Coordinates of C-alpha atoms in Angstrom, one line a residue:
M206 CA 108.4 73.7 -1.5
K207 CA 112.2 73.6 -2.3
I208 CA 113.8 70.1 -1.4
F209 CA 117.5 69.3 -1.9
R210 CA 118.7 66.1 0.1
K211 CA 122.5 65.7 0.9
S212 CA 124.3 63.2 3.2
L213 CA 124.1 63.9 6.8
S214 CA 127.8 64.2 7.1
L215 CA 127.9 66.7 4.8
I216 CA 125.0 68.7 6.1
L217 CA 126.8 68.5 9.7
A218 CA 130.1 69.9 8.2
L219 CA 128.4 72.8 6.8
L220 CA 126.5 73.6 10.0
M221 CA 129.9 73.7 11.7
L222 CA 131.6 75.6 9.0
S223 CA 128.5 78.1 9.0
A224 CA 129.7 78.9 12.7
V225 CA 133.1 80.1 11.1
F226 CA 132.3 81.6 7.8
A227 CA 129.0 83.2 8.4
V228 CA 128.7 84.1 4.7
M229 CA 128.1 80.4 3.7
P230 CA 124.3 79.8 5.0
I231 CA 121.6 82.4 4.1
S232 CA 120.4 83.8 7.4
A233 CA 116.9 85.2 7.8
S234 CA 114.0 86.1 10.2
A235 CA 110.6 85.6 8.4
E236 CA 108.1 88.2 8.8
D237 CA 105.2 85.8 9.6
T238 CA 107.0 83.5 11.8
D239 CA 108.4 83.3 15.4
F240 CA 111.5 81.5 14.3
T241 CA 114.7 82.8 13.1
Y242 CA 116.7 80.6 10.6
K243 CA 119.4 80.1 8.1
V244 CA 119.2 78.2 4.7
I245 CA 121.8 75.3 4.0
L246 CA 121.7 73.7 0.7
E247 CA 118.2 75.1 0.1
R248 CA 116.9 73.9 3.4
A249 CA 116.1 75.7 6.7
V250 CA 117.8 75.3 10.2
I251 CA 115.8 76.8 13.0
T252 CA 118.3 79.2 14.9
G253 CA 116.2 81.2 17.4
Y254 CA 112.7 81.4 18.9
K255 CA 111.2 85.0 19.3
G256 CA 107.7 83.7 20.2
T257 CA 105.8 83.5 23.5
D258 CA 103.8 80.2 23.1
T259 CA 104.3 77.8 25.7
E260 CA 103.3 75.0 23.5
V261 CA 105.7 75.1 20.5
E262 CA 105.3 73.6 17.0
I263 CA 108.4 73.4 15.0
P264 CA 107.1 74.3 11.4
Y265 CA 107.5 72.0 8.4
E266 CA 108.3 75.1 6.2
I267 CA 109.7 78.9 6.6
D268 CA 109.0 80.8 3.7
D269 CA 108.7 77.9 1.2
Y270 CA 112.2 76.3 2.7
E271 CA 111.7 72.8 4.4
V272 CA 112.9 72.7 7.9
F273 CA 115.0 69.8 8.5
G274 CA 117.3 70.9 11.6
I275 CA 117.3 72.8 14.8
D276 CA 120.6 74.5 15.5
K277 CA 122.5 74.4 18.5
Y278 CA 121.4 76.3 21.6
A279 CA 118.2 77.5 19.4
F280 CA 115.8 77.3 22.4
A281 CA 118.3 77.3 25.1
N282 CA 117.2 78.6 28.7
N283 CA 113.5 79.3 27.4
T284 CA 111.8 78.7 30.6
S285 CA 108.3 79.5 29.1
I286 CA 107.8 76.4 26.8
T287 CA 106.3 73.5 28.3
S288 CA 106.0 71.1 25.2
V289 CA 107.5 70.9 21.8
N290 CA 106.3 68.8 18.7
I291 CA 109.1 68.1 16.4
H292 CA 107.8 66.9 13.2
D293 CA 109.3 64.1 11.1
F294 CA 111.2 66.2 8.6
V295 CA 113.8 67.3 11.2
E296 CA 116.9 65.3 10.9
T297 CA 119.3 66.9 13.2
I298 CA 119.1 68.5 16.5
G299 CA 122.2 70.5 17.7
E300 CA 124.2 70.7 21.0
G301 CA 122.3 72.1 23.7
A302 CA 119.2 73.1 21.4
F303 CA 116.7 72.8 24.2
S304 CA 119.1 72.9 27.3
G305 CA 117.8 74.6 30.3
C306 CA 114.2 75.1 29.3
T307 CA 113.3 74.0 32.7
N308 CA 109.3 73.7 32.1
L309 CA 110.0 71.5 28.8
S310 CA 108.0 68.2 30.3
E311 CA 106.7 66.8 26.8
V312 CA 108.5 66.2 23.9
R313 CA 107.3 64.7 20.8
M314 CA 110.5 63.6 18.8
S315 CA 110.9 63.2 15.0
S316 CA 111.1 59.8 13.8
N317 CA 114.1 60.4 11.5
V318 CA 116.4 62.5 13.7
E319 CA 119.9 61.2 12.3
Y320 CA 121.9 63.2 14.8
L321 CA 121.3 64.3 18.3
G322 CA 123.9 67.0 19.7
K323 CA 125.4 66.9 23.1
D324 CA 123.0 68.1 26.3
A325 CA 120.4 68.9 23.7
F326 CA 117.7 68.4 26.4
F327 CA 119.9 68.7 29.4
N328 CA 118.3 70.6 32.5
T329 CA 114.8 70.3 31.3
A330 CA 111.8 69.2 33.1
I331 CA 111.6 65.9 31.1
Y332 CA 115.3 65.2 31.8
N333 CA 115.1 66.3 35.5
S334 CA 112.1 64.0 36.0
E335 CA 113.3 60.5 37.7
S336 CA 109.9 58.8 36.1
A337 CA 111.1 59.7 32.5
W338 CA 114.1 57.5 32.7
T339 CA 113.9 53.8 32.1
D340 CA 116.8 51.7 33.9
N341 CA 118.9 55.0 34.1
V342 CA 118.4 55.7 30.4
L343 CA 116.2 58.4 28.9
Y344 CA 114.6 57.6 25.7
L345 CA 112.4 60.2 23.7
D346 CA 110.5 58.2 21.3
S347 CA 112.9 56.2 18.9
V348 CA 116.0 58.4 20.2
L349 CA 118.4 57.4 23.0
V350 CA 119.1 60.9 24.5
K351 CA 121.4 59.8 27.5
A352 CA 122.5 57.0 30.0
L353 CA 124.0 57.8 33.4
P354 CA 127.3 56.7 34.5
S355 CA 125.5 54.2 36.8
V356 CA 124.5 51.9 33.9
S357 CA 126.9 48.8 34.3
G358 CA 127.7 45.4 33.0
K359 CA 125.7 44.4 29.9
Y360 CA 123.1 46.8 28.3
E361 CA 120.5 46.0 25.7
I362 CA 119.5 49.3 23.8
E363 CA 115.4 49.1 23.7
F364 CA 114.1 47.5 20.4
G365 CA 112.6 50.2 18.3
T366 CA 115.6 52.7 18.8
M367 CA 116.7 54.3 15.8
T368 CA 119.1 56.9 17.0
V369 CA 121.9 57.3 20.0
G370 CA 122.7 60.7 20.6
C371 CA 125.8 62.7 20.9
E372 CA 127.7 61.4 24.4
A373 CA 124.9 59.3 25.4
F374 CA 127.0 56.8 27.0
R375 CA 129.9 59.0 27.7
D376 CA 131.7 58.1 31.0
C377 CA 129.6 54.9 31.4
G378 CA 132.8 53.3 32.8
Q379 CA 131.1 50.3 34.5
L380 CA 129.4 49.3 31.0
T381 CA 131.0 45.9 29.8
E382 CA 128.8 44.9 26.9
V383 CA 126.0 46.8 24.6
V384 CA 123.7 45.1 22.7
L385 CA 122.5 47.3 19.5
P386 CA 118.9 46.4 18.1
D387 CA 118.2 46.0 14.4
T388 CA 116.2 48.9 14.4
L389 CA 119.1 51.3 14.9
K390 CA 120.3 53.6 12.0
Y391 CA 122.1 56.4 13.4
I392 CA 124.9 56.4 16.1
S393 CA 126.1 60.0 16.7
S394 CA 129.6 61.1 17.7
D395 CA 131.1 60.3 21.0
A396 CA 128.2 58.1 22.0
F397 CA 130.3 55.5 23.6
L398 CA 133.1 57.7 24.9
N399 CA 135.0 56.6 27.8
C400 CA 133.5 53.3 27.9
K401 CA 136.8 51.6 28.6
G402 CA 135.0 48.1 29.6
V403 CA 133.4 47.7 26.5
K404 CA 135.9 45.8 24.1
D405 CA 133.9 45.0 21.3
V406 CA 130.7 45.5 19.6
T407 CA 128.5 43.8 17.0
V408 CA 126.9 46.7 14.6
P409 CA 123.7 45.5 12.9
N410 CA 123.4 46.1 9.3
S411 CA 120.5 48.6 9.9
V412 CA 123.1 51.2 10.9
T413 CA 123.8 53.6 8.0
E414 CA 125.8 56.4 10.0
I415 CA 128.3 56.3 12.7
D416 CA 129.9 59.6 13.5
S417 CA 133.4 60.3 14.7
H418 CA 134.8 58.7 18.0
A419 CA 131.5 57.0 18.2
F420 CA 133.0 53.6 19.7
G421 CA 136.5 52.5 20.8
Y422 CA 137.9 55.8 22.2
F423 CA 138.6 57.6 25.5
F424 CA 139.3 61.3 25.9
E425 CA 142.2 62.5 27.8
D426 CA 144.5 65.5 27.8
D427 CA 142.3 67.4 25.1
A428 CA 142.9 64.5 22.9
Y429 CA 140.9 61.3 21.4
I430 CA 142.8 58.0 22.3
R431 CA 141.8 54.8 20.8
I432 CA 141.0 51.8 23.0
N433 CA 143.8 49.0 22.7
D434 CA 142.5 45.7 21.2
F435 CA 138.9 47.2 20.4
Y436 CA 136.9 44.8 17.9
I437 CA 134.0 45.4 15.8
Y438 CA 131.9 42.8 14.4
Y439 CA 129.7 43.6 11.2
E440 CA 128.0 42.4 8.2
K441 CA 129.3 42.2 4.5
G442 CA 128.5 45.9 3.1
S443 CA 127.8 47.5 6.6
V444 CA 129.1 50.9 7.5
A445 CA 130.7 49.5 10.6
G446 CA 133.4 48.1 8.4
S447 CA 134.2 51.3 6.9
Y448 CA 134.3 52.8 10.3
A449 CA 136.6 50.0 11.6
D450 CA 138.9 50.8 8.6
Q451 CA 139.1 54.4 8.8
N452 CA 139.7 54.3 12.5
G453 CA 142.4 51.5 12.7
F454 CA 140.3 49.0 14.8
Y455 CA 140.2 45.2 14.6
S456 CA 137.4 43.9 12.7
S457 CA 135.7 41.0 11.2
E458 CA 132.9 40.2 8.9
I459 CA 130.4 38.2 10.4
A460 CA 130.8 34.7 9.0
E461 CA 127.9 32.5 8.1
V462 CA 127.5 29.3 10.2
K463 CA 126.5 26.5 7.7
S464 CA 126.4 23.5 9.7
V465 CA 126.1 22.5 13.3
N466 CA 126.9 18.7 14.5
I467 CA 125.8 17.5 18.0
Q468 CA 127.3 14.5 19.3
Y469 CA 126.2 12.4 22.4
K470 CA 126.9 9.2 24.3
D471 CA 124.4 6.4 23.1
P472 CA 121.7 6.3 26.0
V473 CA 122.0 3.3 28.3
V474 CA 118.8 1.4 29.7
G475 CA 118.1 2.0 33.3
E476 CA 120.5 4.6 33.6
V477 CA 121.0 8.2 33.3
M478 CA 123.3 8.7 30.3
D479 CA 126.2 11.3 30.7
T480 CA 124.7 14.9 30.7
T481 CA 127.2 16.5 28.4
A482 CA 127.4 16.8 24.8
V483 CA 130.0 18.0 22.0
L484 CA 129.0 20.3 19.5
S485 CA 130.9 21.4 16.5
S486 CA 130.5 23.6 13.4
N487 CA 131.6 25.0 9.9
P488 CA 133.5 27.5 10.2
S489 CA 135.7 25.8 12.9
G490 CA 135.3 27.1 16.2
A491 CA 132.5 29.5 15.6
L492 CA 130.4 28.2 18.3
D493 CA 133.0 27.6 20.8
V494 CA 130.9 25.5 23.4
S495 CA 132.1 22.0 24.2
K496 CA 129.9 21.1 27.2
V497 CA 126.2 21.7 27.7
N498 CA 124.0 20.4 30.5
I499 CA 121.3 18.3 28.9
S500 CA 119.8 16.4 31.7
H501 CA 116.6 18.0 31.8
W502 CA 115.6 17.1 28.0
L503 CA 113.8 13.6 27.8
M504 CA 113.8 11.3 24.8
T505 CA 112.5 7.8 23.8
K506 CA 115.0 5.0 23.5
T507 CA 114.9 5.3 19.8
G508 CA 117.0 8.3 19.7
Y509 CA 115.0 9.9 17.0
L510 CA 113.8 13.4 17.4
E511 CA 110.5 12.9 16.2
D512 CA 109.6 10.4 18.9
A513 CA 110.5 13.0 21.5
A514 CA 108.2 13.7 24.4
V515 CA 107.2 16.8 26.1
P516 CA 109.8 17.3 29.2
D517 CA 107.9 16.1 31.9
F518 CA 109.6 14.0 34.9
G519 CA 106.4 13.1 36.5
R520 CA 104.8 10.8 34.0
F521 CA 107.3 9.1 32.4
G522 CA 109.2 5.5 33.1
E523 CA 112.0 3.8 32.8
E524 CA 111.8 3.7 28.9
M525 CA 112.9 7.5 28.8
Y526 CA 116.2 8.5 28.1
Y527 CA 118.2 11.7 28.3
M528 CA 119.7 13.5 25.3
P529 CA 120.1 17.0 24.0
Y530 CA 117.6 19.3 22.6
V531 CA 118.7 21.0 19.5
Q532 CA 116.9 24.3 20.0
E533 CA 118.5 24.3 23.7
F534 CA 121.9 24.0 21.9
Y535 CA 121.1 26.3 19.3
N536 CA 120.1 29.0 21.9
M537 CA 122.7 28.4 24.4
A538 CA 125.7 28.1 22.0
F539 CA 125.0 30.0 18.9
L540 CA 123.0 33.1 20.3
D541 CA 125.0 33.3 23.1
H542 CA 128.1 33.6 20.9
I543 CA 126.8 35.9 18.2
K544 CA 128.8 38.7 19.2
K545 CA 131.8 36.7 18.4
G546 CA 131.2 37.1 14.6
Y547 CA 128.9 34.9 13.3
K548 CA 125.5 34.4 11.9
A549 CA 123.1 31.6 10.8
S550 CA 123.2 30.8 7.2
P551 CA 119.6 30.7 5.9
D552 CA 120.2 27.0 4.8
L553 CA 121.6 26.2 8.3
A554 CA 122.3 22.3 8.7
V555 CA 121.9 20.8 12.2
T556 CA 122.7 17.1 12.7
V557 CA 122.5 14.7 15.7
N558 CA 124.7 12.1 15.7
G559 CA 125.2 12.5 11.9
R560 CA 121.4 12.4 11.4
R561 CA 119.9 15.7 9.6
I562 CA 117.3 17.7 11.8
Y563 CA 114.7 19.7 10.0
A564 CA 113.2 22.7 11.6
D565 CA 109.7 22.3 10.3
K566 CA 109.5 18.7 11.7
D567 CA 111.9 17.6 14.3
M568 CA 112.8 20.8 15.8
L569 CA 109.5 22.2 16.6
V570 CA 107.8 19.3 17.7
L571 CA 110.0 19.5 21.0
T572 CA 108.2 22.7 22.1
G573 CA 104.9 21.0 22.6
V574 CA 102.7 23.5 20.5
T575 CA 103.8 25.9 17.8
A576 CA 102.5 29.3 17.6
D577 CA 100.4 28.7 14.5
K578 CA 97.9 26.8 16.7
F579 CA 97.3 29.8 18.8
K580 CA 94.1 31.6 18.5
I581 CA 94.7 35.2 18.2
S582 CA 92.2 38.4 18.8
G583 CA 92.1 41.7 19.9
I584 CA 94.6 43.3 17.1
T585 CA 93.1 46.5 15.8
N586 CA 93.8 49.3 13.2
K587 CA 95.0 52.2 15.1
T588 CA 95.3 56.0 14.8
Y589 CA 98.6 57.7 14.6
T590 CA 99.9 59.1 18.0
G591 CA 103.4 60.3 17.2
K592 CA 104.8 57.4 19.7
L593 CA 105.3 53.8 19.0
I594 CA 102.1 51.9 18.9
V595 CA 101.7 48.5 20.9
Q596 CA 98.6 45.9 20.9
K597 CA 97.2 44.1 23.6
P598 CA 96.2 40.9 21.9
T599 CA 94.3 38.1 23.5
V600 CA 96.3 34.7 22.7
T601 CA 94.7 31.4 23.5
Y602 CA 95.2 27.6 22.8
N603 CA 92.5 25.1 23.4
G604 CA 90.5 27.7 25.5
K605 CA 93.5 28.5 27.8
K606 CA 94.5 32.1 27.9
L607 CA 98.2 32.7 27.5
K608 CA 100.5 35.0 29.2
E609 CA 102.7 37.4 27.6
G610 CA 106.5 36.9 28.7
V611 CA 105.6 33.5 29.8
D612 CA 104.0 31.7 26.9
Y613 CA 104.5 34.1 24.2
L614 CA 106.7 37.5 23.3
L615 CA 105.6 40.3 21.0
A616 CA 107.7 41.9 18.7
Y617 CA 106.8 45.1 16.3
S618 CA 108.2 46.6 13.2
D619 CA 106.9 49.8 11.3
N620 CA 104.7 50.4 14.3
K621 CA 104.8 54.4 14.6
N622 CA 104.1 56.1 11.3
V623 CA 101.0 55.9 9.0
G624 CA 101.0 52.6 7.1
T625 CA 101.0 48.8 7.5
S626 CA 102.8 47.4 10.7
S627 CA 103.7 44.0 11.8
I628 CA 103.3 42.5 15.0
T629 CA 105.1 38.9 15.7
I630 CA 103.8 36.6 18.3
I631 CA 106.9 34.3 19.5
G632 CA 106.3 31.2 21.3
E633 CA 107.9 30.7 24.8
G634 CA 108.6 27.9 26.9
F635 CA 106.3 24.8 26.3
Y636 CA 105.1 26.9 23.0
G637 CA 107.4 27.6 19.8
G638 CA 107.6 29.1 16.5
M639 CA 106.0 32.3 15.5
V640 CA 103.0 33.8 13.8
D641 CA 102.9 37.3 11.8
K642 CA 99.9 39.5 12.1
T643 CA 99.7 43.1 10.6
F644 CA 97.4 46.1 11.4
K645 CA 96.9 49.6 9.9
I646 CA 98.0 52.9 11.4
T647 CA 95.8 55.3 10.0
K648 CA 96.2 59.1 9.8
A649 CA 95.1 61.3 12.8
N650 CA 92.5 64.0 12.3
Q651 CA 94.2 67.6 11.9
P652 CA 95.3 68.9 15.3
M653 CA 95.1 72.6 14.1
T654 CA 93.6 75.4 16.2
V655 CA 92.8 78.7 14.7
K656 CA 91.9 81.9 16.6
A657 CA 90.9 85.3 15.1
N658 CA 92.2 88.5 16.4
V659 CA 90.5 91.8 16.4
K660 CA 92.8 94.1 14.7
S661 CA 92.1 98.2 14.1
V662 CA 93.0 100.7 11.5
K663 CA 92.9 104.5 11.4
A664 CA 90.5 106.0 9.0
A665 CA 92.7 108.7 8.2
N666 CA 95.4 106.1 7.2
A667 CA 92.8 104.0 5.0
K668 CA 91.7 107.3 3.3
K669 CA 95.1 107.8 1.8
T670 CA 96.1 104.2 0.9
K671 CA 95.3 100.5 1.2
Q672 CA 96.0 99.0 4.8
T673 CA 98.1 95.7 5.0
I674 CA 96.9 94.3 8.3
K675 CA 99.1 91.5 10.2
G676 CA 98.1 88.9 13.1
T677 CA 94.5 88.9 12.2
I678 CA 94.6 85.0 12.6
T679 CA 96.6 82.6 15.2
V680 CA 97.3 79.2 13.9
K681 CA 98.8 76.5 16.4
K682 CA 99.5 72.8 16.1
A683 CA 98.8 72.8 12.0
Q684 CA 100.3 69.7 10.4
G685 CA 101.2 70.5 6.6
T686 CA 101.3 73.6 4.6
V687 CA 98.7 76.2 5.8
S688 CA 96.4 78.3 3.3
Y689 CA 93.9 80.9 3.8
K690 CA 90.8 81.9 1.6
K691 CA 88.4 84.4 1.8
V692 CA 84.4 83.3 2.3
S693 CA 82.4 85.7 0.3
K694 CA 79.4 85.4 2.1
G695 CA 79.2 87.8 5.4
S696 CA 82.2 89.5 4.3
S697 CA 83.1 92.8 3.7
K698 CA 83.9 93.5 -0.1
N699 CA 86.6 95.6 1.1
L700 CA 88.7 93.2 2.7
T701 CA 91.0 90.6 1.0
I702 CA 93.3 88.0 2.6
S703 CA 96.5 86.6 0.9
A704 CA 97.0 82.6 0.7
K705 CA 99.8 83.2 3.5
G706 CA 97.0 85.1 5.9
V707 CA 98.1 88.6 5.3
V708 CA 94.8 90.8 5.5
T709 CA 94.3 93.9 3.2
L710 CA 91.9 96.7 3.4
K711 CA 91.2 98.6 0.3
K712 CA 91.7 102.4 0.0
G713 CA 88.7 104.4 0.7
N714 CA 86.7 106.6 3.2
Y715 CA 85.6 104.5 6.2
K716 CA 83.4 106.2 9.1
K717 CA 85.0 105.6 12.4
G718 CA 83.5 103.0 14.7
T719 CA 82.7 100.8 11.7
V720 CA 83.4 97.1 12.3
L721 CA 84.3 95.3 9.1
K722 CA 84.1 91.5 9.0
L723 CA 86.3 89.1 6.7
N724 CA 85.1 85.4 7.0
V725 CA 88.2 83.2 6.4
K726 CA 88.5 79.4 5.7
V727 CA 91.8 78.3 7.1
T728 CA 93.3 74.9 5.8
A729 CA 96.0 72.6 6.7
K730 CA 97.1 70.4 3.9
G731 CA 98.0 67.6 6.3
N732 CA 101.2 64.9 5.7
K733 CA 101.9 61.5 5.9
N734 CA 100.6 61.1 9.4
Y735 CA 98.0 63.6 9.5
K736 CA 94.6 64.5 7.7
S737 CA 93.8 67.6 6.0
G738 CA 91.5 70.0 7.8
N739 CA 90.0 73.3 7.7
K740 CA 88.5 75.9 10.1
T741 CA 86.4 79.1 9.3
V742 CA 86.7 82.1 11.6
T743 CA 85.7 85.5 11.4
V744 CA 88.4 88.3 11.4
K745 CA 87.0 91.7 12.7
I746 CA 88.5 95.2 11.5
K747 CA 87.6 98.2 13.6
V748 CA 88.0 101.7 12.1
K749 CA 89.0 104.1 14.5

């Protein structure tokens, strides 16, 4: 297999140039495949499909070239296709690649798609199905394909999303804020074009590719126009900083907040203290919150956090006093203002009235019970499915079954492909802290199906020369390289098969009506997500 990796931007540039200079890529149509393709930088891009299968498997290789892309309009308007399996080597899917495939209702998307072209799945059955959209946004596995113009206000892209497609949020004029998850890697061109209400964006360090005009532009009179005063916040070393510089946007490297100080008035016995407190920080003004309502948190008259009581108005008397809760400030002040360009230092120091607070002792005690006290069961190893895998654990504390979304939240990482996945149980409400658990995703069985086809040869032709017979075996859904091997037992000595599946009948005198048999072992090598597997079939060649 020939593998020669280049950057996405270079490959996309070559794809565009190939449309102008036809001599640059090597164009071909493999004899033993239903796909046409071209070769760019020693790898194949599918340009068309001439097969009749309704369930299409994108091949890993064609003629020993790794398939890494699907060209624009390669499958456009093919109304026969009902499903497509796009393997994990595919990195680019061009404009309108599957547009107009009105019966395409099932898509298994590659987890490594770095660029999804405009309208790649427009007017397909899955695109036209209301049930496929979540809050007016269409996701295909880890790719955000399209958001309808009706998306408004603040929108948080789903955790687990790795790619935002070309023009995904175009013309979402009512959108005012977008939150990008830490799983995001690739943002395609024009992704947020004409989103004039979005004035700034914080780009996580996970993003490694931002294509042209992704943020901060609108299109008018056939020209891209920058949005005035657009601001990009980014972490040191992020590609977002380069994007901001290249496009002339205001930008700010996210500064670390190293200290937070909370000042509150001394409690007065028998009275409810002032329900506001002042929060300051370094760098100055990072957390721009001067007053936060603290009336719903109770504290002993000592004023020390380790003496804090669980907030419950029904069982405390006059000896209890009101004071601010450190994590409440942290949530309301810091997290609410993270988009303004700041992040917490790993050694963030928090003080209350000048007294240092320690997370492992003072802050967590206020939550009541921490997640490390949970009893967690039901997390099991899973088999690869091609989709994000989630668990349904049973979480209890002191025999009480806790509720997801109320008492705890679940967060995942690396929960799609074969390997070790992480699940984090995060305490909510009365419960705090978090616990990390792992589970394994194992390889799925080889889904390959094999069918032997009856073929015929003319006795007169075989008498003159050896006969090459194609199409004797149909293989579908194979994962990994497919090879063929003759099984001697029960096979005619005059029939052979190549490693690529081409059957040959030796030259000789054959009686009309004779049926020659060839037993063939078909093996799919498998890949990182699928096991290897094999099936044996009997090919029949009739002499006429």
